[in-house]
Amino acid sequence: MVTEKKKYPPVRKALKKYYGYDSFRPGQPELIKALLDGRDVLGIMPTGAGKSVCYQIPAIFMPGITLVISPLISLMKDQVAQLNQARIPAAFLNSSLSAAQYRKALAFAAQNRYKIIYVAPERLATPQFLEFATKANISMIAVDEAHCVSQWGQNFRPHYLDIAQFAAALPKRPVMAAFTATATGPVKSDILKLLDLHDPKILITGFDRPNLYFAVEEPEDKFKAVCDYLEKHPGQSGIIYCLTRADTEEVAQMLCDAGFPCKAYHAGVPIEERSAIQDDFQFDRIPLIAATCAFGMGIDKSNVRFVLHYSMPGSLEAYYQEAGRAGRDGAPAECILFHGPEDYQINKFLIERSNKDSPDQLTRDLSRLHRMYDYCHTDFCLRSFILEYFNEPTSGSCSNCSNCLATWKEVDVTEGAAAVYKLVRELPRPYGKNMLRDLLRGSHGKRITSARLDKMQSFGALQRYDLDAIKELLDGLLTRGFLSRSNDAWQVVSVTPAFDQAIRNKEKITLRQKLQNDAIQDESYLSSFSRLRSPDVSPYVSAMQDMVEKEQKNRPDSTFTLQTAAEEQLYGRLKTKRLKLSRERGLPPYVIFPDATLLLIARNMPLTEEELSQIEGIGAARLENYGKDILNTVRNFLSDLGDGTLTDDDFKSDEDYDDSDD
Ligand code: ADP
């Protein structure tokens, strides 16, 4: 039997023509194919994976209109600007339009002038929109940020619940495509059920973001650490996430005073001011935003080069979402978490306050906070820690996080661990970490003496250690899984079967300690485990003799890493050119060119349109709109290098080029 081969439209050509990309990212071809086959889809892909392309390319080839339901106005504006840049007719319908503009856009839509229309969920049920929709030929409904349909998600939007009914009420039910970066089970099943997806193709791609570098630091002075970082990353766009509104104000002010222009963004800033700040950031008019978690979902800026956290957030879900706003363009970006001893208590306070009447939620939130805390204290590969948390397979080592790149020393803590074990077993009832620390230290606080805990055998077993050393020991045993904490408000500590087994078998217990660069050179460096008070107790110090130094690995080389000073300089010029074009055209710089594309141009230094068109990110529209400007910038740069390899004769049709500003 001969099966007829299905003919698909030239989607790969469209990817190059409209977006300038040569190959699809993981998951994109499967979802595009399913949609073109007329099948519903659910795409669960991380931020920056390229979800938009999955519905935009089918939309180009489908006969009718694609409606994209999107929760945020700024996101729609940006997407529509990018589509129109690529010459895909698109518009948005939301409350930012005046009544007259809205009517006009709807009339144009009714005339089939747009292929893609972005619409806020609140619009769907309005009579005006319903009238249009029932008459229009709607081929597909794409639901962006589909987790908003679920109360389990972080951004529940009640009007997302209207979508299924809206689709069913149309004369012909369109193909439905749902996209989200939230993969938890309850959210996924809510999306399937509440959007009423029919036998959908479900595609979940890996959550890893290889271009992101992860680091955790506990600096003595957080503000200084941030300034040091900014000093080393001039001219880059970044977000500094803070826990509280007051922190954002303070950090922004201090940064401005220190010469780093920065604005504060939080839910208490008036809405017009907030959107002005967001605009300034999108257009690279201000490089830095100090923000609470209120700054986020609408941020489509692809060239955020770093996300710093000024405090530990409340969960890894929140952290990965916020950190994930870096490097959406695929070029290298950094996510650095600065945490301090007070962060845990502040988060705990916030969680307890918001869950006063909901003990189950309190337990869930506290358990999330504990994993976040563990992330800050683990010696494990940070990327693997995150991915394992989200049930993703990992390699256990990524060579692109502060733990994989650090030099570690193995510290024998068998004796201290045994004392902890004995204490926990001896206690009449379980206690929290701070109580254990005080008992091990032998402090005679009222809680201890009134419960007669000072009479226990293990009382004061580690009195030779300083407080920090005991704290690190307990943290290390917790992150290693020898101790566990309850997830209620008390967080009492108990020993795990692994600890039982290790003690029973008299195993040597070691913890790893990260060495600072300067300490690596310094033989006399003593770890905090060995910050002992009296000189006679040296088991920890001597154990350090056995320590294994790990070779410092190099970060993976990347196509986007500029290799020479000339490339750096050209990149600078290209950015200046981009800013000029952005101002002339009223479009955010990253819409003109993603950072990734500029980096590739700087590395490859194309001299002809042909060469330029080979660069990833250069599609037909970009080539036509900006090709001459870019070639001109490269050409002038090379001439300025003065190496004599280029003369005017090397370039034809000189008059085509405008080099006035280079
Ligand atoms: P998401 O919605 O999944 O967060 P976007 O759709 O905003 O991601 O895409 C993130 C970035 O990746 C955008 O700059 C987009 O142009 C780019 N991108 C999408 N598909 C590809 C591809 N196949 N090759 C290279 N870059 C791509």
PDB file of N, CA and C in Angstrom, residues 201-249:
ATOM      1  N   LYS A 201      -1.025  17.124  21.365  1.00  0.00           N
ATOM      2  CA  LYS A 201       0.373  16.675  21.379  1.00  0.00           C
ATOM      3  C   LYS A 201       1.017  17.430  22.538  1.00  0.00           C
ATOM      4  N   ILE A 202       1.544  16.673  23.486  1.00  0.00           N
ATOM      5  CA  ILE A 202       2.172  17.332  24.641  1.00  0.00           C
ATOM      6  C   ILE A 202       3.673  17.226  24.491  1.00  0.00           C
ATOM      7  N   LEU A 203       4.331  18.329  24.537  1.00  0.00           N
ATOM      8  CA  LEU A 203       5.786  18.287  24.379  1.00  0.00           C
ATOM      9  C   LEU A 203       6.452  19.036  25.531  1.00  0.00           C
ATOM     10  N   ILE A 204       7.305  18.319  26.225  1.00  0.00           N
ATOM     11  CA  ILE A 204       8.014  18.947  27.347  1.00  0.00           C
ATOM     12  C   ILE A 204       9.499  18.895  27.017  1.00  0.00           C
ATOM     13  N   THR A 205      10.106  20.046  26.852  1.00  0.00           N
ATOM     14  CA  THR A 205      11.552  20.024  26.563  1.00  0.00           C
ATOM     15  C   THR A 205      12.307  20.214  27.876  1.00  0.00           C
ATOM     16  N   GLY A 206      13.557  19.926  27.850  1.00  0.00           N
ATOM     17  CA  GLY A 206      14.377  20.050  29.054  1.00  0.00           C
ATOM     18  C   GLY A 206      14.325  21.467  29.603  1.00  0.00           C
ATOM     19  N   PHE A 207      14.476  21.557  30.915  1.00  0.00           N
ATOM     20  CA  PHE A 207      14.412  22.875  31.528  1.00  0.00           C
ATOM     21  C   PHE A 207      15.773  23.538  31.678  1.00  0.00           C
ATOM     22  N   ASP A 208      16.776  22.859  31.209  1.00  0.00           N
ATOM     23  CA  ASP A 208      18.113  23.419  31.343  1.00  0.00           C
ATOM     24  C   ASP A 208      18.253  24.656  30.452  1.00  0.00           C
ATOM     25  N   ARG A 209      19.001  25.632  30.957  1.00  0.00           N
ATOM     26  CA  ARG A 209      19.325  26.814  30.149  1.00  0.00           C
ATOM     27  C   ARG A 209      20.851  26.879  30.111  1.00  0.00           C
ATOM     28  N   PRO A 210      21.454  26.188  29.141  1.00  0.00           N
ATOM     29  CA  PRO A 210      22.914  26.048  29.168  1.00  0.00           C
ATOM     30  C   PRO A 210      23.663  27.374  29.092  1.00  0.00           C
ATOM     31  N   ASN A 211      23.032  28.395  28.524  1.00  0.00           N
ATOM     32  CA  ASN A 211      23.763  29.667  28.411  1.00  0.00           C
ATOM     33  C   ASN A 211      23.802  30.451  29.726  1.00  0.00           C
ATOM     34  N   LEU A 212      23.096  29.967  30.741  1.00  0.00           N
ATOM     35  CA  LEU A 212      23.100  30.691  32.018  1.00  0.00           C
ATOM     36  C   LEU A 212      24.159  30.134  32.954  1.00  0.00           C
ATOM     37  N   TYR A 213      24.938  31.033  33.516  1.00  0.00           N
ATOM     38  CA  TYR A 213      25.914  30.671  34.544  1.00  0.00           C
ATOM     39  C   TYR A 213      25.258  30.933  35.900  1.00  0.00           C
ATOM     40  N   PHE A 214      25.325  29.956  36.799  1.00  0.00           N
ATOM     41  CA  PHE A 214      24.717  30.122  38.119  1.00  0.00           C
ATOM     42  C   PHE A 214      25.793  30.243  39.189  1.00  0.00           C
ATOM     43  N   ALA A 215      25.580  31.160  40.113  1.00  0.00           N
ATOM     44  CA  ALA A 215      26.531  31.287  41.220  1.00  0.00           C
ATOM     45  C   ALA A 215      25.787  31.653  42.492  1.00  0.00           C
ATOM     46  N   VAL A 216      26.349  31.218  43.608  1.00  0.00           N
ATOM     47  CA  VAL A 216      25.814  31.579  44.921  1.00  0.00           C
ATOM     48  C   VAL A 216      26.956  32.166  45.724  1.00  0.00           C
ATOM     49  N   GLU A 217      26.703  33.293  46.362  1.00  0.00           N
ATOM     50  CA  GLU A 217      27.745  33.887  47.206  1.00  0.00           C
ATOM     51  C   GLU A 217      27.124  34.400  48.494  1.00  0.00           C
ATOM     52  N   GLU A 218      27.907  34.352  49.569  1.00  0.00           N
ATOM     53  CA  GLU A 218      27.442  34.930  50.829  1.00  0.00           C
ATOM     54  C   GLU A 218      28.453  35.996  51.231  1.00  0.00           C
ATOM     55  N   PRO A 219      28.374  37.161  50.606  1.00  0.00           N
ATOM     56  CA  PRO A 219      29.406  38.160  50.875  1.00  0.00           C
ATOM     57  C   PRO A 219      29.205  38.839  52.222  1.00  0.00           C
ATOM     58  N   GLU A 220      30.307  39.332  52.775  1.00  0.00           N
ATOM     59  CA  GLU A 220      30.210  40.081  54.043  1.00  0.00           C
ATOM     60  C   GLU A 220      29.370  41.333  53.810  1.00  0.00           C
ATOM     61  N   ASP A 221      29.603  41.943  52.639  1.00  0.00           N
ATOM     62  CA  ASP A 221      28.924  43.190  52.322  1.00  0.00           C
ATOM     63  C   ASP A 221      28.263  43.022  50.949  1.00  0.00           C
ATOM     64  N   LYS A 222      26.948  42.789  50.979  1.00  0.00           N
ATOM     65  CA  LYS A 222      26.243  42.509  49.724  1.00  0.00           C
ATOM     66  C   LYS A 222      26.346  43.670  48.742  1.00  0.00           C
ATOM     67  N   PHE A 223      26.166  44.868  49.273  1.00  0.00           N
ATOM     68  CA  PHE A 223      26.153  46.015  48.367  1.00  0.00           C
ATOM     69  C   PHE A 223      27.488  46.155  47.643  1.00  0.00           C
ATOM     70  N   LYS A 224      28.562  45.936  48.395  1.00  0.00           N
ATOM     71  CA  LYS A 224      29.892  46.027  47.779  1.00  0.00           C
ATOM     72  C   LYS A 224      30.037  44.928  46.714  1.00  0.00           C
ATOM     73  N   ALA A 225      29.516  43.753  47.032  1.00  0.00           N
ATOM     74  CA  ALA A 225      29.617  42.643  46.075  1.00  0.00           C
ATOM     75  C   ALA A 225      28.882  42.995  44.778  1.00  0.00           C
ATOM     76  N   VAL A 226      27.706  43.636  44.911  1.00  0.00           N
ATOM     77  CA  VAL A 226      26.957  44.036  43.715  1.00  0.00           C
ATOM     78  C   VAL A 226      27.752  45.078  42.927  1.00  0.00           C
ATOM     79  N   CYS A 227      28.296  46.071  43.654  1.00  0.00           N
ATOM     80  CA  CYS A 227      29.077  47.119  42.965  1.00  0.00           C
ATOM     81  C   CYS A 227      30.281  46.505  42.252  1.00  0.00           C
ATOM     82  N   ASP A 228      30.964  45.572  42.914  1.00  0.00           N
ATOM     83  CA  ASP A 228      32.120  44.925  42.272  1.00  0.00           C
ATOM     84  C   ASP A 228      31.686  44.228  40.992  1.00  0.00           C
ATOM     85  N   TYR A 229      30.526  43.584  41.076  1.00  0.00           N
ATOM     86  CA  TYR A 229      30.031  42.876  39.886  1.00  0.00           C
ATOM     87  C   TYR A 229      29.747  43.876  38.759  1.00  0.00           C
ATOM     88  N   LEU A 230      29.061  44.954  39.103  1.00  0.00           N
ATOM     89  CA  LEU A 230      28.669  45.929  38.076  1.00  0.00           C
ATOM     90  C   LEU A 230      29.903  46.581  37.447  1.00  0.00           C
ATOM     91  N   GLU A 231      30.896  46.799  38.282  1.00  0.00           N
ATOM     92  CA  GLU A 231      32.159  47.368  37.817  1.00  0.00           C
ATOM     93  C   GLU A 231      32.750  46.512  36.696  1.00  0.00           C
ATOM     94  N   LYS A 232      32.619  45.188  36.871  1.00  0.00           N
ATOM     95  CA  LYS A 232      33.203  44.265  35.897  1.00  0.00           C
ATOM     96  C   LYS A 232      32.292  44.025  34.699  1.00  0.00           C
ATOM     97  N   HIS A 233      31.062  44.540  34.744  1.00  0.00           N
ATOM     98  CA  HIS A 233      30.128  44.296  33.632  1.00  0.00           C
ATOM     99  C   HIS A 233      29.525  45.607  33.145  1.00  0.00           C
ATOM    100  N   PRO A 234      30.384  46.517  32.697  1.00  0.00           N
ATOM    101  CA  PRO A 234      29.864  47.828  32.301  1.00  0.00           C
ATOM    102  C   PRO A 234      28.999  47.724  31.043  1.00  0.00           C
ATOM    103  N   GLY A 235      28.002  48.597  30.983  1.00  0.00           N
ATOM    104  CA  GLY A 235      27.195  48.699  29.766  1.00  0.00           C
ATOM    105  C   GLY A 235      26.232  47.544  29.549  1.00  0.00           C
ATOM    106  N   GLN A 236      26.103  46.661  30.535  1.00  0.00           N
ATOM    107  CA  GLN A 236      25.179  45.542  30.332  1.00  0.00           C
ATOM    108  C   GLN A 236      23.862  45.796  31.049  1.00  0.00           C
ATOM    109  N   SER A 237      22.816  45.185  30.519  1.00  0.00           N
ATOM    110  CA  SER A 237      21.500  45.298  31.142  1.00  0.00           C
ATOM    111  C   SER A 237      21.333  44.229  32.208  1.00  0.00           C
ATOM    112  N   GLY A 238      20.798  44.617  33.369  1.00  0.00           N
ATOM    113  CA  GLY A 238      20.619  43.603  34.410  1.00  0.00           C
ATOM    114  C   GLY A 238      19.496  43.948  35.367  1.00  0.00           C
ATOM    115  N   ILE A 239      19.019  42.925  36.037  1.00  0.00           N
ATOM    116  CA  ILE A 239      17.973  43.107  37.053  1.00  0.00           C
ATOM    117  C   ILE A 239      18.544  42.685  38.397  1.00  0.00           C
ATOM    118  N   ILE A 240      18.245  43.468  39.433  1.00  0.00           N
ATOM    119  CA  ILE A 240      18.662  43.086  40.785  1.00  0.00           C
ATOM    120  C   ILE A 240      17.384  42.838  41.580  1.00  0.00           C
ATOM    121  N   TYR A 241      17.108  41.578  41.864  1.00  0.00           N
ATOM    122  CA  TYR A 241      15.886  41.255  42.594  1.00  0.00           C
ATOM    123  C   TYR A 241      16.100  41.385  44.092  1.00  0.00           C
ATOM    124  N   CYS A 242      15.151  42.066  44.742  1.00  0.00           N
ATOM    125  CA  CYS A 242      15.216  42.247  46.194  1.00  0.00           C
ATOM    126  C   CYS A 242      13.949  41.640  46.804  1.00  0.00           C
ATOM    127  N   LEU A 243      14.012  41.388  48.103  1.00  0.00           N
ATOM    128  CA  LEU A 243      12.856  40.754  48.745  1.00  0.00           C
ATOM    129  C   LEU A 243      11.728  41.729  49.051  1.00  0.00           C
ATOM    130  N   THR A 244      12.100  42.953  49.411  1.00  0.00           N
ATOM    131  CA  THR A 244      11.061  43.888  49.849  1.00  0.00           C
ATOM    132  C   THR A 244      11.120  45.185  49.040  1.00  0.00           C
ATOM    133  N   ARG A 245      10.006  45.892  49.088  1.00  0.00           N
ATOM    134  CA  ARG A 245       9.946  47.173  48.378  1.00  0.00           C
ATOM    135  C   ARG A 245      11.006  48.126  48.903  1.00  0.00           C
ATOM    136  N   ALA A 246      11.132  48.147  50.236  1.00  0.00           N
ATOM    137  CA  ALA A 246      12.104  49.071  50.837  1.00  0.00           C
ATOM    138  C   ALA A 246      13.510  48.762  50.326  1.00  0.00           C
ATOM    139  N   ASP A 247      13.823  47.480  50.181  1.00  0.00           N
ATOM    140  CA  ASP A 247      15.157  47.114  49.676  1.00  0.00           C
ATOM    141  C   ASP A 247      15.382  47.641  48.260  1.00  0.00           C
ATOM    142  N   THR A 248      14.349  47.536  47.405  1.00  0.00           N
ATOM    143  CA  THR A 248      14.542  48.001  46.019  1.00  0.00           C
ATOM    144  C   THR A 248      14.858  49.491  46.011  1.00  0.00           C
ATOM    145  N   GLU A 249      14.130  50.251  46.843  1.00  0.00           N
ATOM    146  CA  GLU A 249      14.344  51.704  46.897  1.00  0.00           C
ATOM    147  C   GLU A 249      15.768  51.994  47.368  1.00  0.00           C
TER     148      GLU A 249
END
